[in-house]
mmCIF file of C-alpha atoms in Angstrom:
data_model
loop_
_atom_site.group_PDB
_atom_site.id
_atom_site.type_symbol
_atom_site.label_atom_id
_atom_site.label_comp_id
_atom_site.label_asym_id
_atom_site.label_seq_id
_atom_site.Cartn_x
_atom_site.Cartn_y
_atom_site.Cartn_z
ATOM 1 C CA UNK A 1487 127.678 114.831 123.611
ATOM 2 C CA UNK A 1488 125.428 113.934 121.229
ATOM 3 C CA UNK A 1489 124.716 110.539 120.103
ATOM 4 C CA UNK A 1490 125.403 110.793 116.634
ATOM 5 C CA UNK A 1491 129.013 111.583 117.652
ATOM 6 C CA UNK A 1492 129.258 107.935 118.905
ATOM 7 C CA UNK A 1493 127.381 106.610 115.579
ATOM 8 C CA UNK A 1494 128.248 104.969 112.529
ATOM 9 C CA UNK A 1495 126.334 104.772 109.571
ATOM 10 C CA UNK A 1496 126.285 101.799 107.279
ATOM 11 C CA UNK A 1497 124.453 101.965 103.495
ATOM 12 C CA UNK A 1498 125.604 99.070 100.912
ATOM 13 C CA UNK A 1499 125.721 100.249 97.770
ATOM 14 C CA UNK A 1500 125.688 98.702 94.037
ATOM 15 C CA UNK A 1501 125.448 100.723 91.430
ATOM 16 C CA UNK A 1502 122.847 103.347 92.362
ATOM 17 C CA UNK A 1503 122.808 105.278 89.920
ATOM 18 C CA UNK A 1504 121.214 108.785 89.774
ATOM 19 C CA UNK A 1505 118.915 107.934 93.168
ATOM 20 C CA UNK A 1506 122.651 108.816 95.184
ATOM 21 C CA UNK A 1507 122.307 112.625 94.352
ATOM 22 C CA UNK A 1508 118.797 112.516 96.219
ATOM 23 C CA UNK A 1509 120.687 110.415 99.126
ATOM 24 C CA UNK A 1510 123.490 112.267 99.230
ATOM 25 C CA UNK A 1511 121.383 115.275 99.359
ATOM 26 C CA UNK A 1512 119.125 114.403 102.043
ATOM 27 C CA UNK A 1513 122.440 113.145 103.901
ATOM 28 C CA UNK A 1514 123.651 116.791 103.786
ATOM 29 C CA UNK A 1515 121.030 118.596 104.594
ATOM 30 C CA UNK A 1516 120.669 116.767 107.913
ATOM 31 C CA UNK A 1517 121.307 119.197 111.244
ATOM 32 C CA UNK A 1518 123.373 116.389 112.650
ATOM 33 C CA UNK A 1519 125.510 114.006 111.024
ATOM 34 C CA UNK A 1520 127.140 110.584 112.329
ATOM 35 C CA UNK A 1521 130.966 110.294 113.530
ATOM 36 C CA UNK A 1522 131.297 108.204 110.491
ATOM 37 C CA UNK A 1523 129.609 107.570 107.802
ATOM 38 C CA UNK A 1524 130.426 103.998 105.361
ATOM 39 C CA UNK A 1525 129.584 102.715 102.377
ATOM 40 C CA UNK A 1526 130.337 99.413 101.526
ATOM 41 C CA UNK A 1527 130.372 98.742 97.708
ATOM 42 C CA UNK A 1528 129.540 95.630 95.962
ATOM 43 C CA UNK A 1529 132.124 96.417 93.146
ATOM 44 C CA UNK A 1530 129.842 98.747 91.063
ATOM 45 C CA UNK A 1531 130.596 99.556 87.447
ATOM 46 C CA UNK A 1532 128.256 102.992 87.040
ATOM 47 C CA UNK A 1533 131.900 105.275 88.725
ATOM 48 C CA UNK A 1534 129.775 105.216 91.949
ATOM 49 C CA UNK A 1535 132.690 104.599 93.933
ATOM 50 C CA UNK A 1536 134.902 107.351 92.392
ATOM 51 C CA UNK A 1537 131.780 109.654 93.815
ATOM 52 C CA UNK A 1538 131.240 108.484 97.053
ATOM 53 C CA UNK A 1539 134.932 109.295 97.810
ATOM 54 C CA UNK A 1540 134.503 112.484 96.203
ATOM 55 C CA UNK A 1541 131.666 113.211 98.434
ATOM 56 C CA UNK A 1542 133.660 112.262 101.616
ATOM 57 C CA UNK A 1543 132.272 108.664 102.628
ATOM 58 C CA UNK A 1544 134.882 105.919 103.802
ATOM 59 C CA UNK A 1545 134.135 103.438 100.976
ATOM 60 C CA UNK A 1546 134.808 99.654 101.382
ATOM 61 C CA UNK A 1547 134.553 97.878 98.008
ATOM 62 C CA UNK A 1548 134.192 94.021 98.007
ATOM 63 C CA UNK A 1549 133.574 91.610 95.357
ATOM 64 C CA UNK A 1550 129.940 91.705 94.403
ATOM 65 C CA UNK A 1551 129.584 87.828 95.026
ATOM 66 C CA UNK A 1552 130.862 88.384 98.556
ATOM 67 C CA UNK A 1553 127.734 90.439 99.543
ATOM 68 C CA UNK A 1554 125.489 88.984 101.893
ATOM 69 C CA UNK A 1555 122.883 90.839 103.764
ATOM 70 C CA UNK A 1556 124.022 89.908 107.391
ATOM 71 C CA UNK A 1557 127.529 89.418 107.349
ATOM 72 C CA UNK A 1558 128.422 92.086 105.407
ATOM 73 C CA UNK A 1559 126.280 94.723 107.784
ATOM 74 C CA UNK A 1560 128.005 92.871 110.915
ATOM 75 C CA UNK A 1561 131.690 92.898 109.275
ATOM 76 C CA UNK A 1562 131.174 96.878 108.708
ATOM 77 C CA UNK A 1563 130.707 96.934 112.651
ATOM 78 C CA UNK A 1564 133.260 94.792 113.863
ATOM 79 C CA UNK A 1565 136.097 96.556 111.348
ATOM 80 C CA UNK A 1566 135.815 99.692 113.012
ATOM 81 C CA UNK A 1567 136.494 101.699 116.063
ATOM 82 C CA UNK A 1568 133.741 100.790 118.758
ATOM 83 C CA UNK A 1569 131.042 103.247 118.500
ATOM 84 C CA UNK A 1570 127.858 103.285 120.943
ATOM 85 C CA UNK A 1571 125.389 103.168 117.675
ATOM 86 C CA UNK A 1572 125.087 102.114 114.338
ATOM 87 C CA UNK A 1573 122.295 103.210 111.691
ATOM 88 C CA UNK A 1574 121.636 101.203 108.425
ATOM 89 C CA UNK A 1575 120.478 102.701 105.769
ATOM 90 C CA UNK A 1576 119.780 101.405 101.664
ATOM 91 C CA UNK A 1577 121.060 102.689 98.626
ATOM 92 C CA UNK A 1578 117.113 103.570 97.993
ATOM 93 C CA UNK A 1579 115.986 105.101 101.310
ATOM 94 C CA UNK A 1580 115.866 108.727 101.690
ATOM 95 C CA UNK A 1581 116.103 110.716 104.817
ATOM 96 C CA UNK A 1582 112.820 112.366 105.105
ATOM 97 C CA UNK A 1583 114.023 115.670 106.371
ATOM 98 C CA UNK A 1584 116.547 117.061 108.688
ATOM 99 C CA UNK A 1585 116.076 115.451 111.923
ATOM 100 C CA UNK A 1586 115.548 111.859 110.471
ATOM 101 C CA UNK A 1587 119.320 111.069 111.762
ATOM 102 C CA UNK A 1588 118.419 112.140 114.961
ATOM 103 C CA UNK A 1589 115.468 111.593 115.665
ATOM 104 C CA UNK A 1590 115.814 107.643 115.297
ATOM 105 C CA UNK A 1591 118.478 107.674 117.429
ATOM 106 C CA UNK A 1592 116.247 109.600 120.851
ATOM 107 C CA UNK A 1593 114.562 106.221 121.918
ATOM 108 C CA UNK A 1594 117.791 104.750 123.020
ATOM 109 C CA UNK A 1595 117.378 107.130 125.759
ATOM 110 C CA UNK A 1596 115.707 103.952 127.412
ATOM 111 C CA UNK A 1597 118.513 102.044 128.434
ATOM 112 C CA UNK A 1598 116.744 98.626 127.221
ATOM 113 C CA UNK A 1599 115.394 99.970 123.864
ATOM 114 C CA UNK A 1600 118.296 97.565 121.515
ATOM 115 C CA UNK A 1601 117.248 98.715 118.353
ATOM 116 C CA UNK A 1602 114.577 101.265 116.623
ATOM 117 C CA UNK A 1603 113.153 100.792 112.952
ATOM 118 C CA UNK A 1604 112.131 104.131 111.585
ATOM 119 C CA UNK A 1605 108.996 104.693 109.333
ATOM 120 C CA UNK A 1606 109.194 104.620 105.647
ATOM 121 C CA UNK A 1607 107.272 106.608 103.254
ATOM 122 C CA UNK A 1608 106.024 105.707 99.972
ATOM 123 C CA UNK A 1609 108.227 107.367 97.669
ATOM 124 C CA UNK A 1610 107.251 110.282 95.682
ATOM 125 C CA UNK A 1611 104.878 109.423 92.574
ATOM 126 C CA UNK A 1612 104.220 105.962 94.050
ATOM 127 C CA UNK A 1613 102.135 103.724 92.436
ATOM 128 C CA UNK A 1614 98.591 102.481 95.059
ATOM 129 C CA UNK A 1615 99.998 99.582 96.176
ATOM 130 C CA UNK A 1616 103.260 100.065 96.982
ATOM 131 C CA UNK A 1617 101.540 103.032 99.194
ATOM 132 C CA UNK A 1618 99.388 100.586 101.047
ATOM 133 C CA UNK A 1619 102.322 98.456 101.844
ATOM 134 C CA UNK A 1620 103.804 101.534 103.692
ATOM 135 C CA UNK A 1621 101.275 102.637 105.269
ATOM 136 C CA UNK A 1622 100.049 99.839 106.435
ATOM 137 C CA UNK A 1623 103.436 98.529 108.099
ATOM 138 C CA UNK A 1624 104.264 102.243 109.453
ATOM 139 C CA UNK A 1625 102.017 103.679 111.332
ATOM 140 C CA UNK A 1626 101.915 107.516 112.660
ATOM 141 C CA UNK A 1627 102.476 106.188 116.138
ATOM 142 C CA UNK A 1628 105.781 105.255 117.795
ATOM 143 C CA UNK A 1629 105.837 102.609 120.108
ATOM 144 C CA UNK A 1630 108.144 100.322 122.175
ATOM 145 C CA UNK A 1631 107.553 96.384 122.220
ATOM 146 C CA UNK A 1632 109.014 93.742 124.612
ATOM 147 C CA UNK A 1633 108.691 90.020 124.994
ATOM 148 C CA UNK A 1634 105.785 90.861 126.743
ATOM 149 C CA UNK A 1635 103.798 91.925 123.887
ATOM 150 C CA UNK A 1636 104.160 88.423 121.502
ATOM 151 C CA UNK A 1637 100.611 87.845 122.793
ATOM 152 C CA UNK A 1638 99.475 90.699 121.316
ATOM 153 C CA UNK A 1639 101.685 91.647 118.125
ATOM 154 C CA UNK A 1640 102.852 87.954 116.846
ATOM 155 C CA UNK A 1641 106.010 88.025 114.544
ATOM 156 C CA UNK A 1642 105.244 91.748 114.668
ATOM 157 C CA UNK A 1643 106.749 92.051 117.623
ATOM 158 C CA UNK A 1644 110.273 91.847 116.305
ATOM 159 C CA UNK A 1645 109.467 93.483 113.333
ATOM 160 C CA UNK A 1646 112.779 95.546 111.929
ATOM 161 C CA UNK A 1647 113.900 96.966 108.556
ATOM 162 C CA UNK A 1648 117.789 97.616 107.901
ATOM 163 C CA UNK A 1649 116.551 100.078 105.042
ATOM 164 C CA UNK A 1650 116.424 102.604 108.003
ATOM 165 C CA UNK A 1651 116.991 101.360 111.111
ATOM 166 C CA UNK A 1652 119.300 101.577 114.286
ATOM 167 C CA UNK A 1653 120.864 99.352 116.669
ATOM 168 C CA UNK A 1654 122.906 99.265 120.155
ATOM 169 C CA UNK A 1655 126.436 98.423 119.141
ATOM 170 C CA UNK A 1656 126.348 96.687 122.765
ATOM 171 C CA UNK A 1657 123.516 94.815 122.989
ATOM 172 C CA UNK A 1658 124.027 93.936 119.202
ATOM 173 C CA UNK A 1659 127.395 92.057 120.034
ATOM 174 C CA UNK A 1660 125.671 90.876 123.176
ATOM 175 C CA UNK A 1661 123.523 88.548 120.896
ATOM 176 C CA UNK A 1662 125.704 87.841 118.854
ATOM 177 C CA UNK A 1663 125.644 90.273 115.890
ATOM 178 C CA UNK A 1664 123.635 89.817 112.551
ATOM 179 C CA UNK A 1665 124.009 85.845 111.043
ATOM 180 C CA UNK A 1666 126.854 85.483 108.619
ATOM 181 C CA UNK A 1667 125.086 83.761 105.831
ATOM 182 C CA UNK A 1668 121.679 85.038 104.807
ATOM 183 C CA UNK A 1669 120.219 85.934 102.104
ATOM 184 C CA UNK A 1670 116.987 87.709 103.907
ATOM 185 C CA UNK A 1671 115.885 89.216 107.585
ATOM 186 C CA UNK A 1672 118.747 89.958 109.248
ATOM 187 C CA UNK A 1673 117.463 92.571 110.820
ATOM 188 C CA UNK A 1674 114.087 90.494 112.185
ATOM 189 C CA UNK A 1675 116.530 87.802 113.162
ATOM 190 C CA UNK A 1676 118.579 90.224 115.589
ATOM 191 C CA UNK A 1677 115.398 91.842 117.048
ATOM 192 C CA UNK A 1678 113.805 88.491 118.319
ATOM 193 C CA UNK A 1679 117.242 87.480 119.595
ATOM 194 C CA UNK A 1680 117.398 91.381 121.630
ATOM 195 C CA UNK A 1681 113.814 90.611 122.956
ATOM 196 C CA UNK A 1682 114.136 86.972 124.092
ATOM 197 C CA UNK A 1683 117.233 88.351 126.102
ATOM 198 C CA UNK A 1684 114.974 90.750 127.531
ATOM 199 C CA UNK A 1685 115.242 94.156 125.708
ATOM 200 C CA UNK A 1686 112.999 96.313 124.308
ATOM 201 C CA UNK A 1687 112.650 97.204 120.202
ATOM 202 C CA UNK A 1688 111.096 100.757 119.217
ATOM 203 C CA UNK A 1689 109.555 101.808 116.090
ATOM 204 C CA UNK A 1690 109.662 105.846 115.842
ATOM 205 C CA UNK A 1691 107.245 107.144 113.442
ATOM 206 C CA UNK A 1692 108.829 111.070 113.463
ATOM 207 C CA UNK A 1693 112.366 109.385 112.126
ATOM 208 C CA UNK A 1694 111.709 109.128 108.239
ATOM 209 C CA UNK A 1695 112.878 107.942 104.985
ATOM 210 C CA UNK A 1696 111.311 107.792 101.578
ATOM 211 C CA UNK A 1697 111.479 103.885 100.528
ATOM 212 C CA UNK A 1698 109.055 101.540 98.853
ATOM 213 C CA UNK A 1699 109.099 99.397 95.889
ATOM 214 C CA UNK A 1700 106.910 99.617 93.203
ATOM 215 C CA UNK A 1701 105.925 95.314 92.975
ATOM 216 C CA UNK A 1702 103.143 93.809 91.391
ATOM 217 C CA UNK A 1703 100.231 92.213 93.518
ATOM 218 C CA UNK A 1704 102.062 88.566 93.125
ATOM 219 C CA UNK A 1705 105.541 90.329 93.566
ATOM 220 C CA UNK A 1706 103.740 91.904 96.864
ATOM 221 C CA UNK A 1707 102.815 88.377 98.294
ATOM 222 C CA UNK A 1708 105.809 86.297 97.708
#
């Protein structure tokens, strides 16, 4: 069986305008697809909902003022049926090519590998620095980090993105699932929790997405 028949995927939405037809077509062209696939909605007024349905996602709409990054992503796991995986993806992230799904899925082959972040791209036509901020945090190698490595790596050791990354259902609800109430780094938050328990967190660089933000140099250091 594969393991994207024991995945869900996650992506909050809010009104995303015309970037969904380049998500929803990178979602369909991939080989594999996940057992389910949900977006959660934070009320959007652009008829994005009345699409997504269309286009055969579950779609969970809550108030917009409900939305929180962490306790939204962990309610979307514990309201449905217990699945082995669960890949989070943005609004704004799109799947590099056919095997992105996949292929961020393979490291969990390692039984203590909790979570993998997959690379992001600068998107098409992006502007110098918001390149350098990619390529700089995503290298072209993969790699697998412990607790071990703090020494070497610092804060980088945990270092996670929920625009495109996946996560253990187990292990996840071993530590005690994302917080409930922040605003930022839920995902960071989870991986240092997965490592001091003694797992392992994987970054694989041929599981890709297009996603970067186009910030100014201040916007780039706050």
């Amino acid at each position: 069986m594969s393991k994207l028949e024991k995945t869900l995927l996650v992506c909050p939405t809010f009104n995303p305008g015309d970037v969904f037809n380049d998500w929803l077509k990178a979602f369909n062209d991939q080989k594999e697809k996940p057992a389910t696939a949900l977006i959660i909605d934070s009320a959007s007024d652009d008829g994005f909902v009345d699409i997504a349905k269309k286009s055969g996602f579950i779609v969970d709409v809550i108030d917009r003022h409900q939305f929180n990054h962490g306790g939204t992503r962990q309610k979307a796991v514990d309201r449905n049926e217990p699945f082995d995986y669960v890949i989070f993806l943005t609004q704004d992230a799109i799947l590099f090519d056919v095997d992105s799904l996949s292929n961020i899925l393979k490291p969990f082959n390692d039984s203590r590998v909790a979570a993998v972040c997959g690379r992001q791209l600068p998107r098409k036509k992006a502007a110098s620095i918001e390149k350098h901020a990619r390529l700089y945090n995503y290298s072209l190698q993969s790699n697998v980090k412990s607790i071990n490595d703090v020494g070497d790596f610092g804060l980088k050791t945990a270092f996670i993105s929920n625009s495109f990354a996946a996560y253990r259902v187990s292990v996840l609800n071993e530590v005690g699932g994302f917080p409930e109430n922040v605003i930022f780094g839920e995902d960071m938050y989870v991986a240092a929790k997965m490592l001091n328990a003694g797992y392992k967190i994987a970054y694989a660089a041929d599981a890709c997405v297009y996603h970067s933000h186009n910030y100014s140099l201040i916007q780039e250091m706050k």
